mmCIF file of C-alpha atoms in Angstrom:
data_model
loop_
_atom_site.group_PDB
_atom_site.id
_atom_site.type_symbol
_atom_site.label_atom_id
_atom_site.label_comp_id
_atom_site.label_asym_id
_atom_site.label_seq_id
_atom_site.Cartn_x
_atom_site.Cartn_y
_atom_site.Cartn_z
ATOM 1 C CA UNK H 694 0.000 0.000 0.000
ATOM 2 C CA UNK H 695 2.920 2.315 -1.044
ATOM 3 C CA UNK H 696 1.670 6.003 -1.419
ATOM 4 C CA UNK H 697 -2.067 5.126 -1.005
ATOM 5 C CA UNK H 698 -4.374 7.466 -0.238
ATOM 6 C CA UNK H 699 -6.319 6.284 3.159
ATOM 7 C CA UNK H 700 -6.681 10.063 4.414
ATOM 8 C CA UNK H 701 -9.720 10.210 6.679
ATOM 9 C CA UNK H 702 -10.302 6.810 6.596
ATOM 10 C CA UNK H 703 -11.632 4.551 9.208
ATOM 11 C CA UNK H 704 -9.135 2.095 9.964
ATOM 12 C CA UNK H 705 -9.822 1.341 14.098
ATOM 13 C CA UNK H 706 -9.187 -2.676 14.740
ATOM 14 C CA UNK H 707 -7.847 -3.106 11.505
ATOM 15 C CA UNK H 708 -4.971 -5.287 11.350
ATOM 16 C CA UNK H 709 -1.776 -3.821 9.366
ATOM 17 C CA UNK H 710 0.662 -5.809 10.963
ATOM 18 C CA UNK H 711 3.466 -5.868 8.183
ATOM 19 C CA UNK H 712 1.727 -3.712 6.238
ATOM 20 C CA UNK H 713 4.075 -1.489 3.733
ATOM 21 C CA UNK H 714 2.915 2.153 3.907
ATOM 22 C CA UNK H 715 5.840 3.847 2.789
ATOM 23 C CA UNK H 716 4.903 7.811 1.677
ATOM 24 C CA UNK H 717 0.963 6.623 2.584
ATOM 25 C CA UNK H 718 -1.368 9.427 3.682
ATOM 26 C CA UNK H 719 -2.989 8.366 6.821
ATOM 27 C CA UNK H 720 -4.064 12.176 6.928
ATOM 28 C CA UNK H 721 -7.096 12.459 9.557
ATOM 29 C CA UNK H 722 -7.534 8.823 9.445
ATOM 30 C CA UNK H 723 -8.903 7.204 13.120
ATOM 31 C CA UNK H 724 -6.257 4.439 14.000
ATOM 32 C CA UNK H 725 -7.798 3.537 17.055
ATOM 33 C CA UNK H 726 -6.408 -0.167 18.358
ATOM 34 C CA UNK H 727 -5.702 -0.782 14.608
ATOM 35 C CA UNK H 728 -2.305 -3.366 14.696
ATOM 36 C CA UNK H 729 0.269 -1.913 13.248
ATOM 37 C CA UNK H 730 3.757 -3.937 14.459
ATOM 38 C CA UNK H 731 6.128 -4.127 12.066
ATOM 39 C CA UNK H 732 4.385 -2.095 9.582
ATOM 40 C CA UNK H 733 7.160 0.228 7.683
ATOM 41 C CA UNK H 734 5.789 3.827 7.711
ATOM 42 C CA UNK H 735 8.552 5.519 6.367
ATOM 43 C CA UNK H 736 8.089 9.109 4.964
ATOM 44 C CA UNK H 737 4.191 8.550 5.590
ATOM 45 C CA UNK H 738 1.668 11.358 6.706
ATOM 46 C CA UNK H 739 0.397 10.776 9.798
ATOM 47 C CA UNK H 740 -0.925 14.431 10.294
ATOM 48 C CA UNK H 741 -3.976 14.888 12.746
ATOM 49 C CA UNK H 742 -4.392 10.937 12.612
ATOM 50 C CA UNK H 743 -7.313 10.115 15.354
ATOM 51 C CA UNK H 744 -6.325 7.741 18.102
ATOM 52 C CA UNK H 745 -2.948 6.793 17.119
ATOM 53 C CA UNK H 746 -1.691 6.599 20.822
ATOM 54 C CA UNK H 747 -4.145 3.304 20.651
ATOM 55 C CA UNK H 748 -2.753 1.811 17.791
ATOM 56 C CA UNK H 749 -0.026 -1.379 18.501
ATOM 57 C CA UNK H 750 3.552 0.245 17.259
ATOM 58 C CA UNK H 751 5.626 -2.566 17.791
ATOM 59 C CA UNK H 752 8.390 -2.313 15.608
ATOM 60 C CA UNK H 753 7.062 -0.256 13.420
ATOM 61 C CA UNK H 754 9.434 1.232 11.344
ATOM 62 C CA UNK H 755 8.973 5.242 11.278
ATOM 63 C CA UNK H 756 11.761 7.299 9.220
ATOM 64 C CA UNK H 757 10.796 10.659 8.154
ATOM 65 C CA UNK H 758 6.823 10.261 9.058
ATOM 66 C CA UNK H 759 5.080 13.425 10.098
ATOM 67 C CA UNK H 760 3.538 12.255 13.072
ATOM 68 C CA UNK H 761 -0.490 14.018 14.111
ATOM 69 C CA UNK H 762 0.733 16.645 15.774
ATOM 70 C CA UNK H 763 3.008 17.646 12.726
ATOM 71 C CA UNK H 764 6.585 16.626 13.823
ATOM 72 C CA UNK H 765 8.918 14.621 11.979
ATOM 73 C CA UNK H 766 9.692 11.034 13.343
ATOM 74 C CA UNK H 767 13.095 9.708 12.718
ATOM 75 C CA UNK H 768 13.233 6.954 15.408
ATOM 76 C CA UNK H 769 13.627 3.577 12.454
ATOM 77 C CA UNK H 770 16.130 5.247 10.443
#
C-alpha cells in the first residue's frame, strides 16, 4: 500500500501488521487499536491521525513520518 491514499479513513481494529505504507497518507484517518507492528511507515503522513496513541507500534518502522501533531519522526532510520 505504497503512497495510497487512506486520508480520513476509518481504519480502528484493523490489522496492518506488516503492512508497507511507505509515503501513505494516513491524513485524519482514526487508527484507534488498529495493529500496526512491524508495519514500515517511512516518509508517511500521519498528520492529525485520530487515536494513534491506541494503535499497537511494535516495531514499526517510522523514518521521516510526520507524526499528528506535525513533527517529523526519525526513530527507524
Amino acid at each position: 500500500m505504497s503512497k495510497a491514499s487512506l486520508s480520513g479513513a476509518n481504519l480502528s481494529n484493523a490489522s496492518l501488521s506488516g503492512a508497507v505504507l511507505t509515503g501513505a497518507s494516513l491524513r485524519g484517518a482514526r487508527l484507534a487499536q488498529v495493529q500496526l507492528s512491524g508495519a514500515n511507515l517511512e516518509e508517511a503522513n500521519l498528520y492529525l491521525v485520530l487515536n494513534l496513541d491506541a494503535a499497537l507500534l511494535v516495531d514499526a518502522k517510522l523514518c521521516n513520518t510526520t507524526m499528528p501533531d506535525g513533527l517529523i519522526d526519525n526513530r527507524g532510520c
